[in-house]
mmCIF file of C-alpha atoms in Angstrom:
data_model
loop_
_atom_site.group_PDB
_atom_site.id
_atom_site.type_symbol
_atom_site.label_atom_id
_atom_site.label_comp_id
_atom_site.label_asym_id
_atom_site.label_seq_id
_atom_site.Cartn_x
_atom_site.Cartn_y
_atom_site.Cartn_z
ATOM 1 C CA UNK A 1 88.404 90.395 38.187
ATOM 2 C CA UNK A 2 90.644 87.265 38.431
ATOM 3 C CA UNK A 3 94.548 87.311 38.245
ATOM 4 C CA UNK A 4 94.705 87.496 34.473
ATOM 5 C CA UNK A 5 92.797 91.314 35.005
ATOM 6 C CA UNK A 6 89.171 89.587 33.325
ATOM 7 C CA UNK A 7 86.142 90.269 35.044
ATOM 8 C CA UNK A 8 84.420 87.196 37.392
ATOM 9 C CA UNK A 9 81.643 86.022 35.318
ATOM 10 C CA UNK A 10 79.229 85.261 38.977
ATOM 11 C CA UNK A 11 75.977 85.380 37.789
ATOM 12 C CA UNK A 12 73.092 87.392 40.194
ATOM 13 C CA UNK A 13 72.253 85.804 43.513
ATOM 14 C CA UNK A 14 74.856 83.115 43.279
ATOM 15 C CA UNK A 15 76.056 82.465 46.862
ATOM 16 C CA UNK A 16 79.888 83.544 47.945
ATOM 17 C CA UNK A 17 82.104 81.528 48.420
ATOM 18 C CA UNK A 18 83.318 82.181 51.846
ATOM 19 C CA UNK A 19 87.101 81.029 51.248
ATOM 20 C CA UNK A 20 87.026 83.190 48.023
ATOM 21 C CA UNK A 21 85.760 86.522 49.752
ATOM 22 C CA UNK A 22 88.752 85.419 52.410
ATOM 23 C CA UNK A 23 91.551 85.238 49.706
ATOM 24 C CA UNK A 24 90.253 88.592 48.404
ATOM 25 C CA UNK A 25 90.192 90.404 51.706
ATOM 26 C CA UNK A 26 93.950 89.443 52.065
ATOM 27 C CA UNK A 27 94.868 90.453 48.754
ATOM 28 C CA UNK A 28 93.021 93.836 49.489
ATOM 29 C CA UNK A 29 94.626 94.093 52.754
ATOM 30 C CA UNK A 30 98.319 93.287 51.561
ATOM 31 C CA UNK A 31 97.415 95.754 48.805
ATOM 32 C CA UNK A 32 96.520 98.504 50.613
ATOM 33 C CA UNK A 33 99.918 97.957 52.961
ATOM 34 C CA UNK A 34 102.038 97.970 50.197
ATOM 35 C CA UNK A 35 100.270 101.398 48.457
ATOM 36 C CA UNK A 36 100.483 102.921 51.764
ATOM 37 C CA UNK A 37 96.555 103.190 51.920
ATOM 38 C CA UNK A 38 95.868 101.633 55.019
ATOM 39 C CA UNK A 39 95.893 104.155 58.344
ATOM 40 C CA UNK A 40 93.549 102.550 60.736
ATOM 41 C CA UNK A 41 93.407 98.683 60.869
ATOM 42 C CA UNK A 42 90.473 96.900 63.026
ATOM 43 C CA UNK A 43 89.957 93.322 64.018
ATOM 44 C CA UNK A 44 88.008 91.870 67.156
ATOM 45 C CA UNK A 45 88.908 89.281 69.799
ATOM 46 C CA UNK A 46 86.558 87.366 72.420
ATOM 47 C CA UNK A 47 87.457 88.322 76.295
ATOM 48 C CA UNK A 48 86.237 87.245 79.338
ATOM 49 C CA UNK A 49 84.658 91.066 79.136
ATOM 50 C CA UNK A 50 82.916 90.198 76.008
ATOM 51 C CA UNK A 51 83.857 91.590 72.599
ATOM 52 C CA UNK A 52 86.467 93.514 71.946
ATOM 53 C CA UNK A 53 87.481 95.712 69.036
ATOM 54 C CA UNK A 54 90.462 96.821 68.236
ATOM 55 C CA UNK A 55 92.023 99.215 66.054
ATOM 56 C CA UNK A 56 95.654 100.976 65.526
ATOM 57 C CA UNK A 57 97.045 103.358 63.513
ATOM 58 C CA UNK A 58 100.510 103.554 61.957
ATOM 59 C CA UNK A 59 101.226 105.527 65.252
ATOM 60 C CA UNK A 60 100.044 102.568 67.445
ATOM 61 C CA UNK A 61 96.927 101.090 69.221
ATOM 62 C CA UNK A 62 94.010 103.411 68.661
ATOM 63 C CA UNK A 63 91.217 102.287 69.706
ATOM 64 C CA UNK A 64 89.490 99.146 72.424
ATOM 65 C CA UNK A 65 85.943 99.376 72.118
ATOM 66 C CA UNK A 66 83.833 96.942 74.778
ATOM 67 C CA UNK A 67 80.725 95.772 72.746
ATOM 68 C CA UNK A 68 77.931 97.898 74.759
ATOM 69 C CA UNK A 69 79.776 100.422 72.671
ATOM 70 C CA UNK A 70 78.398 99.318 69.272
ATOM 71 C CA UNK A 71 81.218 98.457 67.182
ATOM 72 C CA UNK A 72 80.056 99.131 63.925
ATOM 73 C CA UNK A 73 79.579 102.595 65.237
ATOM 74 C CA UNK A 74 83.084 103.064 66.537
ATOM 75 C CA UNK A 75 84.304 102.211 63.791
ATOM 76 C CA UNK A 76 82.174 105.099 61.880
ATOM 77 C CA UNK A 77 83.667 107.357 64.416
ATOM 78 C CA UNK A 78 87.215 106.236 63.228
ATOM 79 C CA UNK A 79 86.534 106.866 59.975
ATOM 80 C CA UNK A 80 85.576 109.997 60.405
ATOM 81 C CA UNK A 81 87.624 111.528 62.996
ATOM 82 C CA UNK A 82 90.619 109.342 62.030
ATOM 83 C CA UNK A 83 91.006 108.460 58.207
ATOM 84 C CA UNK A 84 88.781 107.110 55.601
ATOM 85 C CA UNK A 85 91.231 104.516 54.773
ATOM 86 C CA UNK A 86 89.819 101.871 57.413
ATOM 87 C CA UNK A 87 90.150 97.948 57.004
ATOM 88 C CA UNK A 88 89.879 94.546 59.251
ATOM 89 C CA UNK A 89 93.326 93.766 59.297
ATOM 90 C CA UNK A 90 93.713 91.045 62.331
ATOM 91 C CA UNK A 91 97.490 90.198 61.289
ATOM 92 C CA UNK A 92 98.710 94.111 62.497
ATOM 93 C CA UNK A 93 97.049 93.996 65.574
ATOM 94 C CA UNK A 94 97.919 90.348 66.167
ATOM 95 C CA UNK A 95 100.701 91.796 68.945
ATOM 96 C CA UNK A 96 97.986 93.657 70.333
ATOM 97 C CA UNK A 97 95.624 90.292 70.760
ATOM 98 C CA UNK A 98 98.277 88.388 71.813
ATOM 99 C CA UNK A 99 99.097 90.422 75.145
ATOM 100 C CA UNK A 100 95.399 91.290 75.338
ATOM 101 C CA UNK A 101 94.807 86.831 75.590
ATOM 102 C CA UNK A 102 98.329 87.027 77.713
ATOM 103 C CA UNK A 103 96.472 89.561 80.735
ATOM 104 C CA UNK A 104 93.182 87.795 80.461
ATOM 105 C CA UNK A 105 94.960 84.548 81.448
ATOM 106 C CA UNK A 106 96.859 86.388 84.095
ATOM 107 C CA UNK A 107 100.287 86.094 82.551
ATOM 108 C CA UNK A 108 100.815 89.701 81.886
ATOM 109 C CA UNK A 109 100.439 92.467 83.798
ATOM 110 C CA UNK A 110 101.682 95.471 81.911
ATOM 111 C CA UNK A 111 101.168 95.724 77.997
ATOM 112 C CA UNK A 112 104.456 96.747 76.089
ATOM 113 C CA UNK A 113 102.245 98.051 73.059
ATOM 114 C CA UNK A 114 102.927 101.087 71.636
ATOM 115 C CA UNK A 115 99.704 103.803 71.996
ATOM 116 C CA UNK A 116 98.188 106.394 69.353
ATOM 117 C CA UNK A 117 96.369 108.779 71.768
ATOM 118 C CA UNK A 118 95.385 111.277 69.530
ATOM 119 C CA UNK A 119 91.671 110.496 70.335
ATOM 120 C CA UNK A 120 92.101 112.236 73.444
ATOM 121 C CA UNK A 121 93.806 116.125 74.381
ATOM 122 C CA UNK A 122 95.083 118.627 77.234
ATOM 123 C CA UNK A 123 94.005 117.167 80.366
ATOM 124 C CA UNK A 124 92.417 114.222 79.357
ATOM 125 C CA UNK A 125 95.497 113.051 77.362
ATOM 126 C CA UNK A 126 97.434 113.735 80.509
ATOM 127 C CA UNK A 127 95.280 111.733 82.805
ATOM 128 C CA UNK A 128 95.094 108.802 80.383
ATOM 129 C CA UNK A 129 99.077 109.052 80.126
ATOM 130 C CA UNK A 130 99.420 108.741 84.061
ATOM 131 C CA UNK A 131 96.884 105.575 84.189
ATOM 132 C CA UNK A 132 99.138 102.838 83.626
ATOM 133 C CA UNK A 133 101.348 103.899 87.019
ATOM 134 C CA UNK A 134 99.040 102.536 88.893
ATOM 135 C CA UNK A 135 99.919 98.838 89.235
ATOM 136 C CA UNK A 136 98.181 95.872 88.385
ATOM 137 C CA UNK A 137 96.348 94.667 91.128
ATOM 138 C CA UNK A 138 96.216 98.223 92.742
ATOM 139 C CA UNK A 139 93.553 101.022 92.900
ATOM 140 C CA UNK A 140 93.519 104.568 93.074
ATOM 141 C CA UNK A 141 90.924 107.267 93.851
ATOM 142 C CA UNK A 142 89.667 110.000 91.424
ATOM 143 C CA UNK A 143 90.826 112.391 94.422
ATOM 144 C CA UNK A 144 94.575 110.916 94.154
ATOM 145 C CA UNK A 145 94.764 110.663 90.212
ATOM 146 C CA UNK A 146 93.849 114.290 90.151
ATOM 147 C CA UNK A 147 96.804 114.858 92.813
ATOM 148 C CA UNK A 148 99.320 112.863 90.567
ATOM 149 C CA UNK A 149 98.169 115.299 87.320
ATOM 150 C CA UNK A 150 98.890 118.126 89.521
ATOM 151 C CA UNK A 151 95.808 119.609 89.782
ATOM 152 C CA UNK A 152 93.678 118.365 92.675
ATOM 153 C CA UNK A 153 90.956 119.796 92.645
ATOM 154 C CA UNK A 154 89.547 118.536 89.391
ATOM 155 C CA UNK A 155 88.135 114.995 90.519
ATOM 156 C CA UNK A 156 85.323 115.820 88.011
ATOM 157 C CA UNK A 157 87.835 115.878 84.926
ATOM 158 C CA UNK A 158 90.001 112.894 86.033
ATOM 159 C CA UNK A 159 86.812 111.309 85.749
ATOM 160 C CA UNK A 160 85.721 112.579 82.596
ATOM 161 C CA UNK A 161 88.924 111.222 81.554
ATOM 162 C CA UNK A 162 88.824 108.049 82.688
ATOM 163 C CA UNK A 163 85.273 107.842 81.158
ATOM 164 C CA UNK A 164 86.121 108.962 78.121
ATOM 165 C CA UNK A 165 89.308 106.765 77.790
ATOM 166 C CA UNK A 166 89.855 105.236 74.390
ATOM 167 C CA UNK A 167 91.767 102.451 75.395
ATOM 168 C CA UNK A 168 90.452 100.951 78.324
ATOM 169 C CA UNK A 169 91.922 97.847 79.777
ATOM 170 C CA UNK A 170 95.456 98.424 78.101
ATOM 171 C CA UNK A 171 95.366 101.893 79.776
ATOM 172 C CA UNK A 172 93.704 100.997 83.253
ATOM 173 C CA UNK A 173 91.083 103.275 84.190
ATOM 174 C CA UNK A 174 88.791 100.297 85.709
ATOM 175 C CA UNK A 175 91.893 100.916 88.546
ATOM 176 C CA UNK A 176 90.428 104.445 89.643
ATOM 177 C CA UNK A 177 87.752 104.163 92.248
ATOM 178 C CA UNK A 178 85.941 106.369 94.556
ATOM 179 C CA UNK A 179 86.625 107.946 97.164
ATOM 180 C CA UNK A 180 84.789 105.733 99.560
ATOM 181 C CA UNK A 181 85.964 102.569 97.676
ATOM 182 C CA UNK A 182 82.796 102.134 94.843
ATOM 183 C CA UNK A 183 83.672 101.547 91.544
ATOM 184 C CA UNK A 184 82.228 104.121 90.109
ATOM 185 C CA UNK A 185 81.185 103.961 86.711
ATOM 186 C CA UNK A 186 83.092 102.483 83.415
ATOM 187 C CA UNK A 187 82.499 102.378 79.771
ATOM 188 C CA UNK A 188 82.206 98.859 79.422
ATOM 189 C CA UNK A 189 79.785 98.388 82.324
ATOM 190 C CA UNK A 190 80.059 97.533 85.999
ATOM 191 C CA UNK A 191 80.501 93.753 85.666
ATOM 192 C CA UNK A 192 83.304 94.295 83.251
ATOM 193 C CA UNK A 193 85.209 96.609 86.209
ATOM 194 C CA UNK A 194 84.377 93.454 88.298
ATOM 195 C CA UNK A 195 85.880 91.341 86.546
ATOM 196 C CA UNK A 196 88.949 92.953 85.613
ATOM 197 C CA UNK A 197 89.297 94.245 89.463
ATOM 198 C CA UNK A 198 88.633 90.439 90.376
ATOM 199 C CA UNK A 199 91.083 88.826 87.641
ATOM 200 C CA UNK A 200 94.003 91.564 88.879
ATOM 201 C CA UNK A 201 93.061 90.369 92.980
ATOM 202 C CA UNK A 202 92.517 94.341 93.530
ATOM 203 C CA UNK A 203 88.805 93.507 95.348
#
């Protein structure tokens, strides 16, 4: 429809106009902030870790997805276990971007972003809460981590937890090691560790 409320006359198989679909994204988007309809906003950003998506709820960030993960899948996964009422919204996670770009570049090195962590529960959630003590530029142990949650004998969980994290970089679990110093594994893929480990001077 155009702005008098009469339908677009396009006829079949005419090609979009790729400014037009633009201007009618942002009309849908400021629409469905000012109806209230919009509870998880997405956008992606390049990184010297590849692609990443992001998403937040009213609540805060949500989600960072690495690309490995399959984005269009994540996103499924957020519709489902989050709300329905999903949309790429890059102006309300442009904060989130910005101190992403800000860390990459080595200019920040704790995010002041405020976190939806619903994703995660009981010990999990309270590993992923403790993450961001440990310091840029410093490392930790499974072993240790499970010592700061209280519980030390469950080196298996904190890594479940850190595995399982839904917002990796902004909540650091590329900073928990092994024991004996390996990295261990990570969601988004041993040469993304590397080079977060490398860019924070922890290796």
């Amino acid at each position: 429809m155009n702005d008098s409320g009469a339908p677009i006359d396009a006829p079949m198989g005419a090609p979009i106009d790729a400014a037009a679909m633009a201007s009618l994204h942002r009309r849908l988007e400021a629409a469905a902030r000012a109806e209230g309809l919009l509870e998880v906003a997405y956008t992606s950003i390049d990184s010297p870790v590849g692609r990443l998506l992001l998403a937040a709820t009213p609540k805060g960030l949500v989600r960072v997805a690495f690309e490995g993960e399959d984005h269009d899948r994540v996103l499924e996964f957020l519709a489902g276990r989050v709300s329905p009422r999903i949309l790429r919204s890059p102006a309300q996670l442009d904060t989130a971007a910005k101190e992403l770009d800000e860390y990459f570049d080595g200019k920040r090195h704790t995010f002041d972003l405020a976190l939806d962590l619903s994703l995660s529960a009981g010990f999990r959630q309270e590993v992923q809460r403790l993450l961001p003590s440990i310091g840029y530029g410093q490392t930790r142990s499974y072993g240790e981590v499970a010592a700061l949650a209280g519980n030390p004998k469950a080196v298996r969980a904190v890594g479940t937890a850190c595995a399982t994290n839904p917002l990796p970089i902004v909540v650091p679990c590329h900073r928990v090691l092994r024991a004996d110093g390996s990295f261990g594994g990570y969601l988004g893929g041993l040469a993304a560790k590397t080079t977060l480990l490398e860019l924070e001077g922890a290796t």
